[in-house]
């Protein structure tokens, strides 16, 4: 591929209407002085304003409106569906502790095992998704993944009422295998949805990120409600767990129904027709420039270079988060543990760890869509992401069961305060990275860039899950 072809290959979405500053060598790789969308070149119209992504360009393109924010809501629901399996498994700490009470090793380490069973398959399925973009239809990938997710939850629900107290190893193996299959399907689902959002604009990427945070709140509230509704929960938690997992199964069905309506909406049809025209025109242009029939291959390496800074930021954010949550944080007990209060004992982890984290994470993701303290070109994003490493020792200095650092924060309000800062920063910085990534490439590569960003998110989660074993 010659230099001129490379220059037109990865024009960032946010530069479609900009004629900025002098062009550096990196800028030239991303499009150079020709960073103007073909749709405007054809019309001969000069840049009117600084558009940041396809969604912001909708007015000038006469795109149909997202009436009632229906598309936003559908992507929000898909975001919930993505992280619902993970959140429902890790939030059910009391139920799985009950199931593993005959084996101290399983009871102590099942959260770490679940994390690995969720994250490693997630990475593999996202790699599959990247290379299957354009080869296997989106609808097939999503239908298959949602079906497998639903069946895995049904299997988990059935096991709730099966007596496995004398067979903890068998139950552990089946549960980890179910978690692995569930997250293979979830990874394909997640990568496909992020890819679609990468085509139509960062607003919908933010909707997914907000939905993901809401999945955690949903799981924590469902766990709390089913516990409070069962007076005998402390002695026999399986009734609450049965209802809990039925709720999860039902929401997977809702997620599928919501997706089935997405491409019937005029705005989605408009953007995907436009996306297909851009892709076809780009292939034709590169065929002419390179005189070869093979140029239609997706330039994965160049896309990766373009999004590398944002991908690294997302990786770091979620690696630090999974190092602490849930493994370390779920091991923090109330300073009043053993006083007979249900709030300081059975419900402490649900409220202080899971509910506080997920509400804070949700707030951070919402804030990312309202105000951005750094833009997509700033180097400060990755610096802020790295700075979150300070939370690891802060949590370890709370009332942590496997104490490795001095016990400094000896009141229950400390883990709450630290968790609020931790969770809000996770949601905010993670969302900025995911929103900015696809904007670094041309429209026709937005789907691949969005899927790559979700891969780095998953890799960060996996790395963090591995680190959590150290504590």
CSV table of C-alpha atoms in Angstrom, one decimal:
chain,number,residue,atom,x,y,z
A,1,UNK,CA,0.0,0.0,0.0
A,2,UNK,CA,1.5,3.3,-1.0
A,3,UNK,CA,1.8,6.5,1.1
A,4,UNK,CA,-1.2,8.3,-0.6
A,5,UNK,CA,-3.4,5.3,0.1
A,6,UNK,CA,-2.4,5.3,3.8
A,7,UNK,CA,-3.1,9.0,4.1
A,8,UNK,CA,-6.7,8.5,3.1
A,9,UNK,CA,-7.2,5.3,5.1
A,10,UNK,CA,-7.8,6.3,8.6
A,11,UNK,CA,-9.3,9.8,8.6
A,12,UNK,CA,-10.5,10.5,12.2
A,13,UNK,CA,-14.3,11.1,12.6
A,14,UNK,CA,-13.6,14.2,14.5
A,15,UNK,CA,-11.6,15.7,11.7
A,16,UNK,CA,-14.2,15.4,9.0
A,17,UNK,CA,-14.9,19.1,9.1
A,18,UNK,CA,-11.7,20.5,10.5
A,19,UNK,CA,-8.8,22.3,8.9
A,20,UNK,CA,-6.5,22.5,11.9
A,21,UNK,CA,-3.0,23.5,12.7
A,22,UNK,CA,0.1,22.1,11.0
A,23,UNK,CA,0.1,18.4,10.2
A,24,UNK,CA,2.5,16.1,12.1
A,25,UNK,CA,3.7,12.8,10.8
A,26,UNK,CA,1.1,11.0,13.0
A,27,UNK,CA,-1.6,13.2,11.6
A,28,UNK,CA,-0.6,12.4,8.1
A,29,UNK,CA,-1.0,8.7,8.9
A,30,UNK,CA,-4.5,9.5,10.0
A,31,UNK,CA,-5.4,11.4,6.9
A,32,UNK,CA,-3.2,14.4,6.6
A,33,UNK,CA,-4.4,17.5,4.7
A,34,UNK,CA,-7.2,15.5,3.0
A,35,UNK,CA,-9.1,15.0,6.3
A,36,UNK,CA,-12.5,16.1,4.8
A,37,UNK,CA,-15.4,13.7,4.3
A,38,UNK,CA,-16.2,12.7,0.8
A,39,UNK,CA,-19.8,13.7,1.2
A,40,UNK,CA,-18.7,17.3,1.7
A,41,UNK,CA,-16.1,17.1,-1.0
A,42,UNK,CA,-18.8,16.2,-3.5
A,43,UNK,CA,-21.0,19.1,-2.5
A,44,UNK,CA,-18.0,21.5,-2.6
A,45,UNK,CA,-19.2,23.0,0.7
A,46,UNK,CA,-16.6,24.4,3.0
A,47,UNK,CA,-16.5,23.3,6.6
A,48,UNK,CA,-19.3,25.0,8.6
A,49,UNK,CA,-18.4,23.8,12.1
A,50,UNK,CA,-16.4,21.2,14.0
A,51,UNK,CA,-18.2,17.9,13.9
A,52,UNK,CA,-17.0,15.3,16.3
A,53,UNK,CA,-18.7,12.1,15.1
A,54,UNK,CA,-21.5,10.8,12.9
A,55,UNK,CA,-24.2,11.6,15.4
A,56,UNK,CA,-23.2,15.2,15.6
A,57,UNK,CA,-23.3,15.5,11.8
A,58,UNK,CA,-26.9,14.4,11.7
A,59,UNK,CA,-28.4,17.9,11.3
A,60,UNK,CA,-26.2,18.7,8.3
A,61,UNK,CA,-26.9,15.3,6.7
A,62,UNK,CA,-30.7,15.6,7.2
A,63,UNK,CA,-30.7,12.4,9.2
A,64,UNK,CA,-34.0,11.3,10.7
A,65,UNK,CA,-34.5,12.2,14.4
A,66,UNK,CA,-34.1,9.7,17.2
A,67,UNK,CA,-37.7,10.3,18.3
A,68,UNK,CA,-38.2,9.8,22.0
A,69,UNK,CA,-34.6,8.8,22.2
A,70,UNK,CA,-35.7,5.2,21.3
A,71,UNK,CA,-32.3,4.3,19.8
A,72,UNK,CA,-30.5,5.6,22.8
A,73,UNK,CA,-32.8,3.6,25.1
A,74,UNK,CA,-32.2,0.4,23.0
A,75,UNK,CA,-28.4,0.8,23.3
A,76,UNK,CA,-28.9,1.4,27.0
A,77,UNK,CA,-30.8,-1.9,27.3
A,78,UNK,CA,-28.1,-3.7,25.3
A,79,UNK,CA,-25.5,-2.2,27.7
A,80,UNK,CA,-27.4,-3.7,30.7
A,81,UNK,CA,-27.6,-7.1,28.8
A,82,UNK,CA,-23.8,-7.1,28.3
A,83,UNK,CA,-22.8,-7.0,31.9
A,84,UNK,CA,-25.9,-8.6,33.4
A,85,UNK,CA,-24.4,-12.1,33.5
A,86,UNK,CA,-21.1,-10.9,35.2
A,87,UNK,CA,-22.9,-8.7,37.7
A,88,UNK,CA,-25.5,-11.3,38.6
A,89,UNK,CA,-22.8,-13.9,39.3
A,90,UNK,CA,-20.5,-11.7,41.4
A,91,UNK,CA,-23.4,-10.1,43.4
A,92,UNK,CA,-24.8,-13.4,44.5
A,93,UNK,CA,-21.9,-13.8,47.0
A,94,UNK,CA,-24.1,-15.0,49.8
A,95,UNK,CA,-25.7,-17.7,47.7
A,96,UNK,CA,-22.5,-19.1,46.4
A,97,UNK,CA,-20.9,-19.0,49.8
A,98,UNK,CA,-23.8,-21.1,51.0
A,99,UNK,CA,-23.4,-23.6,48.2
A,100,UNK,CA,-19.6,-23.9,48.9
A,101,UNK,CA,-19.8,-23.9,52.7
A,102,UNK,CA,-18.5,-27.5,52.8
A,103,UNK,CA,-15.3,-26.5,51.0
A,104,UNK,CA,-13.3,-23.6,52.5
A,105,UNK,CA,-11.1,-23.2,49.4
A,106,UNK,CA,-14.0,-22.9,47.0
A,107,UNK,CA,-15.8,-20.6,49.4
A,108,UNK,CA,-12.8,-18.3,49.7
A,109,UNK,CA,-11.8,-18.2,46.1
A,110,UNK,CA,-14.9,-18.7,44.0
A,111,UNK,CA,-15.0,-15.0,43.1
A,112,UNK,CA,-11.5,-15.1,41.6
A,113,UNK,CA,-12.4,-18.2,39.7
A,114,UNK,CA,-15.6,-16.6,38.3
A,115,UNK,CA,-13.6,-13.6,37.3
A,116,UNK,CA,-11.1,-15.7,35.2
A,117,UNK,CA,-14.0,-17.8,33.8
A,118,UNK,CA,-15.6,-14.5,32.7
A,119,UNK,CA,-12.7,-12.5,31.4
A,120,UNK,CA,-10.5,-15.0,29.5
A,121,UNK,CA,-13.4,-16.3,27.4
A,122,UNK,CA,-14.5,-12.7,26.9
A,123,UNK,CA,-11.1,-11.8,25.3
A,124,UNK,CA,-11.2,-14.9,23.0
A,125,UNK,CA,-14.7,-14.2,21.8
A,126,UNK,CA,-13.9,-10.5,21.1
A,127,UNK,CA,-10.9,-11.5,19.1
A,128,UNK,CA,-13.2,-13.8,17.1
A,129,UNK,CA,-15.6,-10.9,16.7
A,130,UNK,CA,-12.9,-8.5,15.3
A,131,UNK,CA,-11.9,-10.9,12.6
A,132,UNK,CA,-15.5,-12.0,11.8
A,133,UNK,CA,-16.7,-8.4,11.2
A,134,UNK,CA,-18.0,-8.5,7.7
A,135,UNK,CA,-17.8,-12.3,7.4
A,136,UNK,CA,-20.6,-13.4,9.8
A,137,UNK,CA,-23.8,-11.3,9.9
A,138,UNK,CA,-24.4,-9.1,12.9
A,139,UNK,CA,-27.9,-10.6,13.4
A,140,UNK,CA,-26.6,-14.2,13.4
A,141,UNK,CA,-23.9,-13.3,16.0
A,142,UNK,CA,-26.3,-11.5,18.2
A,143,UNK,CA,-29.1,-14.1,18.0
A,144,UNK,CA,-26.7,-17.0,18.7
A,145,UNK,CA,-25.0,-15.2,21.7
A,146,UNK,CA,-28.3,-14.1,23.3
A,147,UNK,CA,-29.7,-17.6,23.0
A,148,UNK,CA,-26.6,-19.1,24.6
A,149,UNK,CA,-26.8,-16.5,27.4
A,150,UNK,CA,-30.4,-17.3,28.1
A,151,UNK,CA,-29.8,-21.1,28.2
A,152,UNK,CA,-26.8,-20.6,30.5
A,153,UNK,CA,-29.0,-18.6,33.0
A,154,UNK,CA,-31.7,-21.2,32.8
A,155,UNK,CA,-29.1,-23.9,33.7
A,156,UNK,CA,-27.9,-21.8,36.6
A,157,UNK,CA,-31.5,-21.2,37.8
A,158,UNK,CA,-32.2,-25.0,37.8
A,159,UNK,CA,-29.1,-25.7,39.8
A,160,UNK,CA,-30.3,-23.4,42.6
A,161,UNK,CA,-32.7,-26.0,43.9
A,162,UNK,CA,-30.4,-29.0,43.4
A,163,UNK,CA,-28.8,-30.2,46.6
A,164,UNK,CA,-25.0,-30.0,46.0
A,165,UNK,CA,-23.8,-29.6,49.6
A,166,UNK,CA,-22.1,-33.0,49.6
A,167,UNK,CA,-20.7,-32.5,46.0
A,168,UNK,CA,-19.1,-29.0,46.1
A,169,UNK,CA,-16.4,-29.9,43.6
A,170,UNK,CA,-19.0,-31.0,41.0
A,171,UNK,CA,-21.0,-27.9,41.6
A,172,UNK,CA,-17.9,-25.7,41.3
A,173,UNK,CA,-16.9,-27.3,38.0
A,174,UNK,CA,-20.4,-27.0,36.5
A,175,UNK,CA,-20.8,-23.4,37.7
A,176,UNK,CA,-17.4,-22.3,36.3
A,177,UNK,CA,-18.1,-24.1,33.0
A,178,UNK,CA,-21.5,-22.4,32.8
A,179,UNK,CA,-19.8,-19.1,33.6
A,180,UNK,CA,-17.2,-19.7,30.8
A,181,UNK,CA,-19.8,-20.5,28.2
A,182,UNK,CA,-22.0,-17.6,29.3
A,183,UNK,CA,-19.1,-15.2,28.9
A,184,UNK,CA,-18.0,-16.5,25.5
A,185,UNK,CA,-21.5,-15.6,24.3
A,186,UNK,CA,-21.4,-12.3,26.1
A,187,UNK,CA,-18.1,-11.3,24.5
A,188,UNK,CA,-19.5,-11.9,21.0
A,189,UNK,CA,-22.6,-9.9,22.0
A,190,UNK,CA,-20.6,-7.1,23.5
A,191,UNK,CA,-18.2,-6.7,20.6
A,192,UNK,CA,-21.0,-6.7,18.0
A,193,UNK,CA,-23.0,-4.0,19.9
A,194,UNK,CA,-19.9,-1.8,20.5
A,195,UNK,CA,-19.1,-2.2,16.8
A,196,UNK,CA,-22.5,-0.9,15.8
A,197,UNK,CA,-22.3,2.0,18.2
A,198,UNK,CA,-18.8,2.8,16.7
A,199,UNK,CA,-20.5,3.5,13.4
A,200,UNK,CA,-23.3,5.8,14.5
A,201,UNK,CA,-21.6,8.0,17.2
A,202,UNK,CA,-20.2,8.4,20.6
A,203,UNK,CA,-23.6,9.3,22.1
A,204,UNK,CA,-24.7,5.7,21.6
A,205,UNK,CA,-21.4,4.4,22.9
A,206,UNK,CA,-22.1,6.4,26.1
A,207,UNK,CA,-25.6,4.9,26.2
A,208,UNK,CA,-24.0,1.4,26.3
A,209,UNK,CA,-21.5,2.4,29.0
A,210,UNK,CA,-24.3,3.8,31.1
A,211,UNK,CA,-26.3,0.6,30.6
A,212,UNK,CA,-23.4,-1.5,31.7
A,213,UNK,CA,-23.2,0.5,35.0
A,214,UNK,CA,-27.0,0.1,35.4
A,215,UNK,CA,-26.6,-3.7,35.1
A,216,UNK,CA,-24.6,-3.6,38.3
A,217,UNK,CA,-27.2,-1.5,40.1
A,218,UNK,CA,-29.9,-3.8,38.8
A,219,UNK,CA,-28.1,-6.8,40.1
A,220,UNK,CA,-27.4,-5.2,43.5
A,221,UNK,CA,-31.1,-4.1,43.9
A,222,UNK,CA,-32.4,-7.5,42.8
A,223,UNK,CA,-30.1,-9.2,45.3
A,224,UNK,CA,-31.2,-6.9,48.1
A,225,UNK,CA,-34.9,-7.1,47.3
A,226,UNK,CA,-34.9,-10.9,47.1
A,227,UNK,CA,-33.1,-11.2,50.4
A,228,UNK,CA,-35.4,-8.8,52.2
A,229,UNK,CA,-38.4,-10.6,50.8
A,230,UNK,CA,-37.3,-13.9,52.3
A,231,UNK,CA,-37.4,-13.8,56.1
A,232,UNK,CA,-35.4,-17.1,56.3
A,233,UNK,CA,-32.7,-15.9,53.9
A,234,UNK,CA,-29.8,-16.3,56.4
A,235,UNK,CA,-30.7,-20.1,56.9
A,236,UNK,CA,-32.0,-21.0,53.5
A,237,UNK,CA,-31.0,-18.5,50.7
A,238,UNK,CA,-32.0,-20.7,47.7
A,239,UNK,CA,-35.5,-19.4,47.4
A,240,UNK,CA,-34.2,-15.8,47.0
A,241,UNK,CA,-31.5,-17.0,44.6
A,242,UNK,CA,-34.2,-18.8,42.5
A,243,UNK,CA,-36.1,-15.6,42.0
A,244,UNK,CA,-32.9,-13.7,41.5
A,245,UNK,CA,-31.7,-15.8,38.6
A,246,UNK,CA,-35.2,-15.9,37.0
A,247,UNK,CA,-35.1,-12.1,36.9
A,248,UNK,CA,-31.8,-12.3,35.0
A,249,UNK,CA,-33.2,-14.8,32.5
A,250,UNK,CA,-36.2,-12.6,31.8
A,251,UNK,CA,-34.1,-9.6,31.1
A,252,UNK,CA,-32.0,-11.5,28.5
A,253,UNK,CA,-35.3,-12.0,26.6
A,254,UNK,CA,-36.1,-8.2,26.9
A,255,UNK,CA,-32.6,-7.4,25.5
A,256,UNK,CA,-33.3,-9.6,22.5
A,257,UNK,CA,-36.7,-8.0,21.9
A,258,UNK,CA,-35.2,-4.5,22.1
A,259,UNK,CA,-32.4,-5.3,19.6
A,260,UNK,CA,-34.9,-6.8,17.1
A,261,UNK,CA,-36.5,-3.4,16.7
A,262,UNK,CA,-33.3,-1.4,16.3
A,263,UNK,CA,-32.7,-1.7,12.5
A,264,UNK,CA,-36.4,-1.0,11.8
A,265,UNK,CA,-35.9,2.6,13.0
A,266,UNK,CA,-35.3,5.2,10.2
A,267,UNK,CA,-32.3,6.8,11.8
A,268,UNK,CA,-30.5,3.5,12.0
A,269,UNK,CA,-31.3,2.6,8.4
A,270,UNK,CA,-30.0,6.0,7.3
A,271,UNK,CA,-26.7,5.6,9.1
A,272,UNK,CA,-26.1,2.1,7.9
A,273,UNK,CA,-26.9,3.0,4.3
A,274,UNK,CA,-24.4,5.8,4.6
A,275,UNK,CA,-21.8,3.5,6.2
A,276,UNK,CA,-22.2,1.0,3.4
A,277,UNK,CA,-21.7,3.8,0.8
A,278,UNK,CA,-18.5,5.0,2.6
A,279,UNK,CA,-17.2,1.5,2.7
A,280,UNK,CA,-17.8,0.8,-1.0
A,281,UNK,CA,-16.3,4.1,-2.0
A,282,UNK,CA,-13.3,3.5,0.1
A,283,UNK,CA,-12.7,0.1,-1.4
A,284,UNK,CA,-13.0,1.5,-4.9
A,285,UNK,CA,-10.6,4.4,-4.1
A,286,UNK,CA,-8.0,2.1,-2.7
A,287,UNK,CA,-8.3,-0.4,-5.6
A,288,UNK,CA,-7.6,2.5,-7.9
A,289,UNK,CA,-4.6,3.8,-5.8
A,290,UNK,CA,-3.0,0.4,-5.3
A,291,UNK,CA,-3.9,-1.4,-8.6
A,292,UNK,CA,-4.6,-4.6,-6.6
A,293,UNK,CA,-7.8,-6.5,-5.8
A,294,UNK,CA,-6.7,-7.3,-2.2
A,295,UNK,CA,-7.0,-3.7,-0.8
A,296,UNK,CA,-10.5,-4.3,0.6
A,297,UNK,CA,-9.0,-6.1,3.6
A,298,UNK,CA,-9.5,-4.3,6.8
A,299,UNK,CA,-6.2,-2.6,7.9
A,300,UNK,CA,-6.2,-3.9,11.5
A,301,UNK,CA,-2.6,-2.7,12.3
A,302,UNK,CA,-3.3,0.9,11.2
A,303,UNK,CA,-6.6,1.0,13.1
A,304,UNK,CA,-4.9,-0.3,16.2
A,305,UNK,CA,-2.2,2.4,15.9
A,306,UNK,CA,-4.8,5.1,15.5
A,307,UNK,CA,-6.7,4.0,18.7
A,308,UNK,CA,-3.7,2.8,20.7
A,309,UNK,CA,-3.8,5.7,23.3
A,310,UNK,CA,-7.4,5.4,24.0
A,311,UNK,CA,-7.2,1.6,24.1
A,312,UNK,CA,-4.4,1.7,26.6
A,313,UNK,CA,-6.4,4.1,28.8
A,314,UNK,CA,-9.4,1.8,28.8
A,315,UNK,CA,-7.1,-1.3,29.5
A,316,UNK,CA,-5.6,0.5,32.5
A,317,UNK,CA,-8.9,1.7,34.0
A,318,UNK,CA,-10.5,-1.7,34.0
A,319,UNK,CA,-7.3,-3.6,35.0
A,320,UNK,CA,-7.2,-1.5,38.2
A,321,UNK,CA,-10.9,-1.9,38.8
A,322,UNK,CA,-10.9,-5.7,38.5
A,323,UNK,CA,-7.9,-6.0,40.8
A,324,UNK,CA,-10.0,-4.4,43.5
A,325,UNK,CA,-13.6,-5.3,42.5
A,326,UNK,CA,-15.0,-7.6,43.6
A,327,UNK,CA,-12.2,-9.8,45.1
A,328,UNK,CA,-10.6,-7.2,47.5
A,329,UNK,CA,-13.6,-5.1,48.2
A,330,UNK,CA,-15.9,-8.1,48.9
A,331,UNK,CA,-13.3,-9.1,51.6
A,332,UNK,CA,-13.9,-5.9,53.5
A,333,UNK,CA,-16.1,-6.4,56.5
A,334,UNK,CA,-18.0,-4.0,58.7
A,335,UNK,CA,-16.1,-2.9,61.8
A,336,UNK,CA,-19.3,-3.9,63.7
A,337,UNK,CA,-19.4,-7.4,62.2
A,338,UNK,CA,-20.8,-9.9,64.7
A,339,UNK,CA,-23.1,-7.5,66.5
A,340,UNK,CA,-26.2,-9.3,65.3
A,341,UNK,CA,-27.3,-6.6,62.9
A,342,UNK,CA,-28.3,-7.8,59.4
A,343,UNK,CA,-27.0,-4.5,57.9
A,344,UNK,CA,-23.5,-5.0,59.4
A,345,UNK,CA,-23.4,-8.7,58.5
A,346,UNK,CA,-25.5,-10.3,55.7
A,347,UNK,CA,-26.2,-7.0,53.8
A,348,UNK,CA,-22.9,-5.1,54.3
A,349,UNK,CA,-21.3,-6.4,51.1
A,350,UNK,CA,-24.5,-5.9,49.0
A,351,UNK,CA,-24.8,-2.3,50.1
A,352,UNK,CA,-21.3,-1.0,50.7
A,353,UNK,CA,-19.5,-2.9,48.0
A,354,UNK,CA,-21.8,-3.7,45.2
A,355,UNK,CA,-24.6,-1.1,45.4
A,356,UNK,CA,-22.2,1.9,46.1
A,357,UNK,CA,-19.8,0.8,43.4
A,358,UNK,CA,-22.5,0.3,40.8
A,359,UNK,CA,-24.3,3.6,41.5
A,360,UNK,CA,-21.0,5.5,41.5
A,361,UNK,CA,-20.0,3.8,38.2
A,362,UNK,CA,-23.3,4.7,36.7
A,363,UNK,CA,-22.9,8.4,37.8
A,364,UNK,CA,-19.4,8.5,36.3
A,365,UNK,CA,-20.7,7.2,32.9
A,366,UNK,CA,-23.5,9.6,32.8
A,367,UNK,CA,-21.1,12.5,33.6
A,368,UNK,CA,-18.9,11.4,30.7
A,369,UNK,CA,-21.8,12.2,28.3
A,370,UNK,CA,-22.3,15.6,29.9
A,371,UNK,CA,-18.9,17.1,30.5
A,372,UNK,CA,-15.5,16.0,29.3
A,373,UNK,CA,-12.5,17.4,31.3
A,374,UNK,CA,-10.1,16.1,28.6
A,375,UNK,CA,-10.6,15.9,24.8
A,376,UNK,CA,-9.7,13.0,22.5
A,377,UNK,CA,-6.3,14.6,21.7
A,378,UNK,CA,-5.2,15.1,25.3
A,379,UNK,CA,-2.4,13.1,26.9
A,380,UNK,CA,-4.0,13.6,30.3
A,381,UNK,CA,-6.6,10.9,29.9
A,382,UNK,CA,-4.0,8.1,30.3
A,383,UNK,CA,-2.3,9.9,33.2
A,384,UNK,CA,-5.6,10.1,35.1
A,385,UNK,CA,-6.2,6.4,34.3
A,386,UNK,CA,-2.8,5.4,35.7
A,387,UNK,CA,-3.3,7.5,38.9
A,388,UNK,CA,-6.2,5.2,39.9
A,389,UNK,CA,-3.6,2.6,41.1
A,390,UNK,CA,-3.7,4.5,44.4
A,391,UNK,CA,-7.0,2.8,45.2
A,392,UNK,CA,-5.4,-0.7,45.6
A,393,UNK,CA,-3.5,0.2,48.8
A,394,UNK,CA,-6.4,2.3,50.1
A,395,UNK,CA,-8.8,-0.6,50.0
A,396,UNK,CA,-6.2,-2.9,51.5
A,397,UNK,CA,-5.9,-0.6,54.5
A,398,UNK,CA,-9.6,-1.0,55.3
A,399,UNK,CA,-11.0,-3.9,57.4
A,400,UNK,CA,-9.8,-6.4,54.8
A,401,UNK,CA,-10.0,-10.1,55.8
A,402,UNK,CA,-6.6,-11.1,54.3
A,403,UNK,CA,-4.7,-8.2,55.8
A,404,UNK,CA,-1.4,-7.4,53.9
A,405,UNK,CA,-1.1,-3.6,54.8
A,406,UNK,CA,-1.6,-1.8,58.1
A,407,UNK,CA,-5.2,-1.4,59.2
A,408,UNK,CA,-5.6,2.4,58.9
A,409,UNK,CA,-9.2,3.1,57.9
A,410,UNK,CA,-11.0,1.8,61.0
A,411,UNK,CA,-14.5,3.1,60.4
A,412,UNK,CA,-17.2,1.9,58.0
A,413,UNK,CA,-17.5,5.3,56.3
A,414,UNK,CA,-14.0,5.0,54.9
A,415,UNK,CA,-14.6,2.1,52.5
A,416,UNK,CA,-17.8,4.0,51.4
A,417,UNK,CA,-15.9,7.2,50.6
A,418,UNK,CA,-13.0,5.4,48.8
A,419,UNK,CA,-15.5,3.3,46.9
A,420,UNK,CA,-17.4,6.4,45.7
A,421,UNK,CA,-14.2,7.9,44.3
A,422,UNK,CA,-13.1,4.6,42.9
A,423,UNK,CA,-16.4,3.8,41.1
A,424,UNK,CA,-17.1,7.3,39.7
A,425,UNK,CA,-13.6,7.5,38.3
A,426,UNK,CA,-14.0,4.1,36.7
A,427,UNK,CA,-17.2,5.0,35.0
A,428,UNK,CA,-16.1,8.4,33.9
A,429,UNK,CA,-12.6,7.6,32.6
A,430,UNK,CA,-13.6,4.3,31.1
A,431,UNK,CA,-16.5,6.0,29.2
A,432,UNK,CA,-14.3,8.7,27.8
A,433,UNK,CA,-11.8,6.2,26.4
A,434,UNK,CA,-14.6,4.1,24.8
A,435,UNK,CA,-16.3,7.2,23.4
A,436,UNK,CA,-13.0,8.7,21.9
A,437,UNK,CA,-11.6,5.5,20.4
A,438,UNK,CA,-13.8,5.1,17.3
A,439,UNK,CA,-13.5,8.8,16.6
A,440,UNK,CA,-9.8,8.4,15.8
A,441,UNK,CA,-10.6,6.5,12.5
A,442,UNK,CA,-12.6,7.1,9.4
A,443,UNK,CA,-16.3,6.2,9.4
A,444,UNK,CA,-15.9,2.9,7.5
A,445,UNK,CA,-13.6,1.6,10.2
A,446,UNK,CA,-15.8,2.7,13.1
A,447,UNK,CA,-17.2,-0.8,13.6
A,448,UNK,CA,-13.8,-2.4,13.7
A,449,UNK,CA,-12.4,0.3,16.0
A,450,UNK,CA,-15.4,0.0,18.4
A,451,UNK,CA,-14.9,-3.8,18.6
A,452,UNK,CA,-11.2,-3.4,19.2
A,453,UNK,CA,-11.9,-1.0,22.0
A,454,UNK,CA,-14.2,-3.5,23.7
A,455,UNK,CA,-11.4,-6.1,23.3
A,456,UNK,CA,-9.0,-3.8,25.2
A,457,UNK,CA,-11.7,-3.3,27.9
A,458,UNK,CA,-12.0,-7.0,28.2
A,459,UNK,CA,-8.3,-7.5,28.3
A,460,UNK,CA,-8.0,-5.0,31.1
A,461,UNK,CA,-10.7,-6.9,33.0
A,462,UNK,CA,-8.9,-10.1,32.5
A,463,UNK,CA,-5.5,-8.7,33.6
A,464,UNK,CA,-7.1,-7.2,36.7
A,465,UNK,CA,-8.8,-10.5,37.5
A,466,UNK,CA,-5.5,-12.3,37.4
A,467,UNK,CA,-3.8,-9.6,39.6
A,468,UNK,CA,-6.6,-10.1,42.2
A,469,UNK,CA,-5.3,-13.5,43.1
A,470,UNK,CA,-2.2,-11.8,44.6
A,471,UNK,CA,-4.4,-10.4,47.4
